[in-house]
Amino acid sequence: MTFMRAYQDMVFSTAARLSGNDAHAEDIAQEVFLRAYEHFSHLRSSPTAGGWLKTVTTNLTLNYLTRYRKRWRLFSELKDSAHDGPSDPSEIEWEVPDTLLADLDADQRRQLIDGALRQLPQHQRLALVLYHFEELSYQDIAHKLRVSLAKVKTDIRRARAALLPILAAGGLERE
């Protein structure tokens, strides 16, 4: 019981951010702790138990989204020779500084970000959460989601762009 209480918030918030649905996150968290129970003899004294739980949570959430929801197909996946953007994806600047939320306390940031993330399309939310919260590289995200590297970069860029008006509507102005 002590083990579960120590990690339940981290497991639930990881699943909720990735899935965008609290009810699904509860189911996923329950499955994570069932797996932890199966491996409890090793996890009980392991200093890496938190990392193990986070990895299992991420993998179970991605499996859930892949298995139980329709596969997403995006404009960025369509091969259209008449698109308006640069012909070479390397011409796009992908990195954007994250200074918009610097003046808020941690709880306000968490609430604002979680609410905004829930408004994003699933493919954008997944890529953004895996990059910023799980700290995976673009290549690792592409591998986990089984999509191209260019799609991951596009989804993260579009997610960031979509978050700006949502965060502004929440009372924040970009400097």
PDB file of C-alpha atoms in Angstrom:
ATOM      1  CA  MET A   1       0.000   0.000   0.000  1.00  0.00           C
ATOM      2  CA  THR A   2       2.853   2.368   0.844  1.00  0.00           C
ATOM      3  CA  PHE A   3       4.548   1.578  -2.463  1.00  0.00           C
ATOM      4  CA  MET A   4       1.387   2.348  -4.430  1.00  0.00           C
ATOM      5  CA  ARG A   5       0.724   5.611  -2.586  1.00  0.00           C
ATOM      6  CA  ALA A   6       4.274   6.763  -3.241  1.00  0.00           C
ATOM      7  CA  TYR A   7       3.896   6.392  -7.017  1.00  0.00           C
ATOM      8  CA  GLN A   8       0.166   6.669  -7.785  1.00  0.00           C
ATOM      9  CA  ASP A   9       0.200  10.377  -8.676  1.00  0.00           C
ATOM     10  CA  MET A  10       3.125   9.971 -11.066  1.00  0.00           C
ATOM     11  CA  VAL A  11       1.574   6.925 -12.753  1.00  0.00           C
ATOM     12  CA  PHE A  12      -1.859   8.523 -13.087  1.00  0.00           C
ATOM     13  CA  SER A  13      -0.578  11.886 -14.360  1.00  0.00           C
ATOM     14  CA  THR A  14       1.630  10.171 -16.952  1.00  0.00           C
ATOM     15  CA  ALA A  15      -1.278   8.072 -18.211  1.00  0.00           C
ATOM     16  CA  ALA A  16      -3.692  11.028 -18.144  1.00  0.00           C
ATOM     17  CA  ARG A  17      -1.378  13.306 -20.097  1.00  0.00           C
ATOM     18  CA  LEU A  18      -0.773  10.694 -22.751  1.00  0.00           C
ATOM     19  CA  SER A  19      -4.337   9.412 -23.049  1.00  0.00           C
ATOM     20  CA  GLY A  20      -6.108  12.728 -22.493  1.00  0.00           C
ATOM     21  CA  ASN A  21      -8.824  10.930 -20.527  1.00  0.00           C
ATOM     22  CA  ASP A  22      -8.968  10.457 -16.744  1.00  0.00           C
ATOM     23  CA  ALA A  23     -11.151   7.334 -16.910  1.00  0.00           C
ATOM     24  CA  HIS A  24      -8.727   5.625 -19.280  1.00  0.00           C
ATOM     25  CA  ALA A  25      -5.814   6.798 -17.148  1.00  0.00           C
ATOM     26  CA  GLU A  26      -7.378   5.145 -14.088  1.00  0.00           C
ATOM     27  CA  ASP A  27      -7.694   1.844 -15.963  1.00  0.00           C
ATOM     28  CA  ILE A  28      -4.116   2.101 -17.186  1.00  0.00           C
ATOM     29  CA  ALA A  29      -2.828   2.971 -13.707  1.00  0.00           C
ATOM     30  CA  GLN A  30      -4.617  -0.053 -12.306  1.00  0.00           C
ATOM     31  CA  GLU A  31      -2.943  -2.272 -14.903  1.00  0.00           C
ATOM     32  CA  VAL A  32       0.451  -0.713 -14.113  1.00  0.00           C
ATOM     33  CA  PHE A  33       0.073  -1.520 -10.430  1.00  0.00           C
ATOM     34  CA  LEU A  34      -1.057  -5.063 -11.229  1.00  0.00           C
ATOM     35  CA  ARG A  35       2.185  -5.506 -13.155  1.00  0.00           C
ATOM     36  CA  ALA A  36       4.122  -3.910 -10.311  1.00  0.00           C
ATOM     37  CA  TYR A  37       2.519  -6.394  -7.925  1.00  0.00           C
ATOM     38  CA  GLU A  38       3.748  -9.249 -10.139  1.00  0.00           C
ATOM     39  CA  HIS A  39       7.296  -7.860  -9.901  1.00  0.00           C
ATOM     40  CA  PHE A  40       7.062  -6.522  -6.361  1.00  0.00           C
ATOM     41  CA  SER A  41       9.824  -8.745  -4.990  1.00  0.00           C
ATOM     42  CA  HIS A  42      12.278  -6.916  -7.282  1.00  0.00           C
ATOM     43  CA  LEU A  43      10.688  -3.460  -7.111  1.00  0.00           C
ATOM     44  CA  ARG A  44      10.323  -3.288  -3.327  1.00  0.00           C
ATOM     45  CA  SER A  45      13.948  -2.382  -2.728  1.00  0.00           C
ATOM     46  CA  SER A  46      14.888  -1.121  -6.176  1.00  0.00           C
ATOM     47  CA  PRO A  47      16.071   2.477  -6.459  1.00  0.00           C
ATOM     48  CA  THR A  48      14.794   2.476 -10.051  1.00  0.00           C
ATOM     49  CA  ALA A  49      11.196   1.500  -9.240  1.00  0.00           C
ATOM     50  CA  GLY A  50       9.895   4.939 -10.261  1.00  0.00           C
ATOM     51  CA  GLY A  51      11.564   4.749 -13.654  1.00  0.00           C
ATOM     52  CA  TRP A  52      10.251   1.230 -14.178  1.00  0.00           C
ATOM     53  CA  LEU A  53       6.714   2.365 -13.350  1.00  0.00           C
ATOM     54  CA  LYS A  54       6.959   5.379 -15.654  1.00  0.00           C
ATOM     55  CA  THR A  55       8.203   3.222 -18.533  1.00  0.00           C
ATOM     56  CA  VAL A  56       5.457   0.643 -17.991  1.00  0.00           C
ATOM     57  CA  THR A  57       2.856   3.426 -17.776  1.00  0.00           C
ATOM     58  CA  THR A  58       4.056   5.021 -21.009  1.00  0.00           C
ATOM     59  CA  ASN A  59       4.146   1.705 -22.850  1.00  0.00           C
ATOM     60  CA  LEU A  60       0.738   0.559 -21.596  1.00  0.00           C
ATOM     61  CA  THR A  61      -0.828   3.897 -22.515  1.00  0.00           C
ATOM     62  CA  LEU A  62       0.626   3.811 -26.011  1.00  0.00           C
ATOM     63  CA  ASN A  63      -0.506   0.197 -26.396  1.00  0.00           C
ATOM     64  CA  TYR A  64      -3.980   1.154 -25.219  1.00  0.00           C
ATOM     65  CA  LEU A  65      -4.211   4.038 -27.673  1.00  0.00           C
ATOM     66  CA  THR A  66      -2.973   1.880 -30.525  1.00  0.00           C
ATOM     67  CA  ARG A  67      -5.179  -1.089 -29.736  1.00  0.00           C
ATOM     68  CA  TYR A  68      -8.455   0.537 -28.737  1.00  0.00           C
ATOM     69  CA  ARG A  69      -8.646   3.646 -30.846  1.00  0.00           C
ATOM     70  CA  LYS A  70      -8.614   4.087 -34.571  1.00  0.00           C
ATOM     71  CA  ARG A  71      -5.195   4.653 -36.002  1.00  0.00           C
ATOM     72  CA  TRP A  72      -4.813   8.300 -36.813  1.00  0.00           C
ATOM     73  CA  ARG A  73      -4.040   9.566 -40.230  1.00  0.00           C
ATOM     74  CA  LEU A  74      -2.991  13.144 -40.548  1.00  0.00           C
ATOM     75  CA  PHE A  75      -2.498  15.706 -43.185  1.00  0.00           C
ATOM     76  CA  SER A  76       1.209  15.481 -42.389  1.00  0.00           C
ATOM     77  CA  GLU A  77       1.184  11.819 -43.448  1.00  0.00           C
ATOM     78  CA  LEU A  78      -0.457  12.459 -46.789  1.00  0.00           C
ATOM     79  CA  LYS A  79       1.896  12.799 -49.712  1.00  0.00           C
ATOM     80  CA  ASP A  80       0.651  15.796 -51.613  1.00  0.00           C
ATOM     81  CA  SER A  81       2.964  17.431 -54.074  1.00  0.00           C
ATOM     82  CA  ALA A  82       1.002  20.678 -53.918  1.00  0.00           C
ATOM     83  CA  HIS A  83       1.635  21.536 -50.266  1.00  0.00           C
ATOM     84  CA  ASP A  84       2.462  25.084 -49.220  1.00  0.00           C
ATOM     85  CA  GLY A  85       5.358  24.432 -46.839  1.00  0.00           C
ATOM     86  CA  PRO A  86       9.057  24.050 -47.550  1.00  0.00           C
ATOM     87  CA  SER A  87       9.910  21.086 -49.745  1.00  0.00           C
ATOM     88  CA  ASP A  88      12.678  19.985 -47.405  1.00  0.00           C
ATOM     89  CA  PRO A  89      11.646  19.335 -43.768  1.00  0.00           C
ATOM     90  CA  SER A  90      15.143  20.319 -42.637  1.00  0.00           C
ATOM     91  CA  GLU A  91      14.352  23.904 -43.717  1.00  0.00           C
ATOM     92  CA  ILE A  92      11.828  24.241 -40.879  1.00  0.00           C
ATOM     93  CA  GLU A  93      13.053  25.493 -37.513  1.00  0.00           C
ATOM     94  CA  TRP A  94      11.759  22.924 -35.017  1.00  0.00           C
ATOM     95  CA  GLU A  95      12.929  24.154 -31.639  1.00  0.00           C
ATOM     96  CA  VAL A  96      10.814  26.767 -29.825  1.00  0.00           C
ATOM     97  CA  PRO A  97      11.822  28.141 -26.420  1.00  0.00           C
ATOM     98  CA  ASP A  98       9.511  27.208 -23.535  1.00  0.00           C
ATOM     99  CA  THR A  99       9.337  30.488 -21.589  1.00  0.00           C
ATOM    100  CA  LEU A 100       5.600  31.128 -21.763  1.00  0.00           C
ATOM    101  CA  LEU A 101       4.777  29.566 -18.389  1.00  0.00           C
ATOM    102  CA  ALA A 102       7.874  30.587 -16.436  1.00  0.00           C
ATOM    103  CA  ASP A 103       6.079  33.037 -14.103  1.00  0.00           C
ATOM    104  CA  LEU A 104       3.416  30.617 -12.820  1.00  0.00           C
ATOM    105  CA  ASP A 105       3.774  28.388  -9.772  1.00  0.00           C
ATOM    106  CA  ALA A 106       3.993  24.628 -10.339  1.00  0.00           C
ATOM    107  CA  ASP A 107       0.360  23.831  -9.525  1.00  0.00           C
ATOM    108  CA  GLN A 108      -1.005  26.583 -11.788  1.00  0.00           C
ATOM    109  CA  ARG A 109       1.289  25.431 -14.593  1.00  0.00           C
ATOM    110  CA  ARG A 110       0.200  21.816 -14.203  1.00  0.00           C
ATOM    111  CA  GLN A 111      -3.507  22.688 -14.268  1.00  0.00           C
ATOM    112  CA  LEU A 112      -3.184  25.020 -17.218  1.00  0.00           C
ATOM    113  CA  ILE A 113      -1.024  22.640 -19.234  1.00  0.00           C
ATOM    114  CA  ASP A 114      -3.149  19.571 -18.488  1.00  0.00           C
ATOM    115  CA  GLY A 115      -6.288  21.425 -19.564  1.00  0.00           C
ATOM    116  CA  ALA A 116      -4.644  22.691 -22.724  1.00  0.00           C
ATOM    117  CA  LEU A 117      -3.191  19.280 -23.595  1.00  0.00           C
ATOM    118  CA  ARG A 118      -6.644  17.717 -23.397  1.00  0.00           C
ATOM    119  CA  GLN A 119      -7.794  20.059 -26.159  1.00  0.00           C
ATOM    120  CA  LEU A 120      -5.112  18.935 -28.608  1.00  0.00           C
ATOM    121  CA  PRO A 121      -5.690  16.161 -31.129  1.00  0.00           C
ATOM    122  CA  GLN A 122      -4.358  12.839 -29.872  1.00  0.00           C
ATOM    123  CA  HIS A 123      -1.418  12.616 -32.293  1.00  0.00           C
ATOM    124  CA  GLN A 124      -0.150  16.069 -31.325  1.00  0.00           C
ATOM    125  CA  ARG A 125      -0.677  15.499 -27.589  1.00  0.00           C
ATOM    126  CA  LEU A 126       1.213  12.192 -27.661  1.00  0.00           C
ATOM    127  CA  ALA A 127       4.242  13.577 -29.449  1.00  0.00           C
ATOM    128  CA  LEU A 128       4.373  16.704 -27.270  1.00  0.00           C
ATOM    129  CA  VAL A 129       3.965  14.817 -23.978  1.00  0.00           C
ATOM    130  CA  LEU A 130       6.569  12.228 -24.911  1.00  0.00           C
ATOM    131  CA  TYR A 131       9.013  14.987 -25.836  1.00  0.00           C
ATOM    132  CA  HIS A 132       8.475  17.451 -22.984  1.00  0.00           C
ATOM    133  CA  PHE A 133       7.281  15.292 -20.087  1.00  0.00           C
ATOM    134  CA  GLU A 134       8.887  11.943 -20.817  1.00  0.00           C
ATOM    135  CA  GLU A 135      11.994  13.621 -22.275  1.00  0.00           C
ATOM    136  CA  LEU A 136      12.266  11.246 -25.222  1.00  0.00           C
ATOM    137  CA  SER A 137      14.200  12.240 -28.314  1.00  0.00           C
ATOM    138  CA  TYR A 138      12.416  12.788 -31.626  1.00  0.00           C
ATOM    139  CA  GLN A 139      13.873   9.498 -32.861  1.00  0.00           C
ATOM    140  CA  ASP A 140      12.648   7.588 -29.794  1.00  0.00           C
ATOM    141  CA  ILE A 141       9.172   9.082 -30.172  1.00  0.00           C
ATOM    142  CA  ALA A 142       9.055   8.102 -33.840  1.00  0.00           C
ATOM    143  CA  HIS A 143      10.064   4.566 -32.897  1.00  0.00           C
ATOM    144  CA  LYS A 144       7.507   4.291 -30.058  1.00  0.00           C
ATOM    145  CA  LEU A 145       4.656   5.687 -32.155  1.00  0.00           C
ATOM    146  CA  ARG A 146       5.770   3.855 -35.322  1.00  0.00           C
ATOM    147  CA  VAL A 147       5.721   7.007 -37.433  1.00  0.00           C
ATOM    148  CA  SER A 148       8.309   8.945 -39.383  1.00  0.00           C
ATOM    149  CA  LEU A 149      10.710  11.389 -37.770  1.00  0.00           C
ATOM    150  CA  ALA A 150       9.280  14.197 -39.915  1.00  0.00           C
ATOM    151  CA  LYS A 151       5.774  13.424 -38.635  1.00  0.00           C
ATOM    152  CA  VAL A 152       6.950  13.631 -35.018  1.00  0.00           C
ATOM    153  CA  LYS A 153       8.584  16.991 -35.659  1.00  0.00           C
ATOM    154  CA  THR A 154       5.503  18.266 -37.478  1.00  0.00           C
ATOM    155  CA  ASP A 155       3.157  17.085 -34.725  1.00  0.00           C
ATOM    156  CA  ILE A 156       5.253  18.714 -31.994  1.00  0.00           C
ATOM    157  CA  ARG A 157       5.476  21.963 -33.930  1.00  0.00           C
ATOM    158  CA  ARG A 158       1.731  22.007 -34.621  1.00  0.00           C
ATOM    159  CA  ALA A 159       0.959  21.094 -31.006  1.00  0.00           C
ATOM    160  CA  ARG A 160       3.051  23.999 -29.751  1.00  0.00           C
ATOM    161  CA  ALA A 161       1.334  26.341 -32.205  1.00  0.00           C
ATOM    162  CA  ALA A 162      -2.089  25.047 -31.146  1.00  0.00           C
ATOM    163  CA  LEU A 163      -1.247  25.483 -27.456  1.00  0.00           C
ATOM    164  CA  LEU A 164      -0.488  29.196 -27.785  1.00  0.00           C
ATOM    165  CA  PRO A 165      -4.092  30.364 -28.330  1.00  0.00           C
ATOM    166  CA  ILE A 166      -5.380  27.884 -25.748  1.00  0.00           C
ATOM    167  CA  LEU A 167      -2.926  29.176 -23.143  1.00  0.00           C
ATOM    168  CA  ALA A 168      -3.660  32.782 -24.144  1.00  0.00           C
ATOM    169  CA  ALA A 169      -7.372  32.106 -23.637  1.00  0.00           C
ATOM    170  CA  GLY A 170      -6.429  30.840 -20.181  1.00  0.00           C
ATOM    171  CA  GLY A 171      -5.111  34.286 -19.321  1.00  0.00           C
ATOM    172  CA  LEU A 172      -1.542  34.139 -20.536  1.00  0.00           C
ATOM    173  CA  GLU A 173      -0.096  36.510 -23.080  1.00  0.00           C
ATOM    174  CA  ARG A 174       3.053  35.669 -25.012  1.00  0.00           C
ATOM    175  CA  GLU A 175       5.827  38.170 -24.471  1.00  0.00           C
TER     176      GLU A 175
END
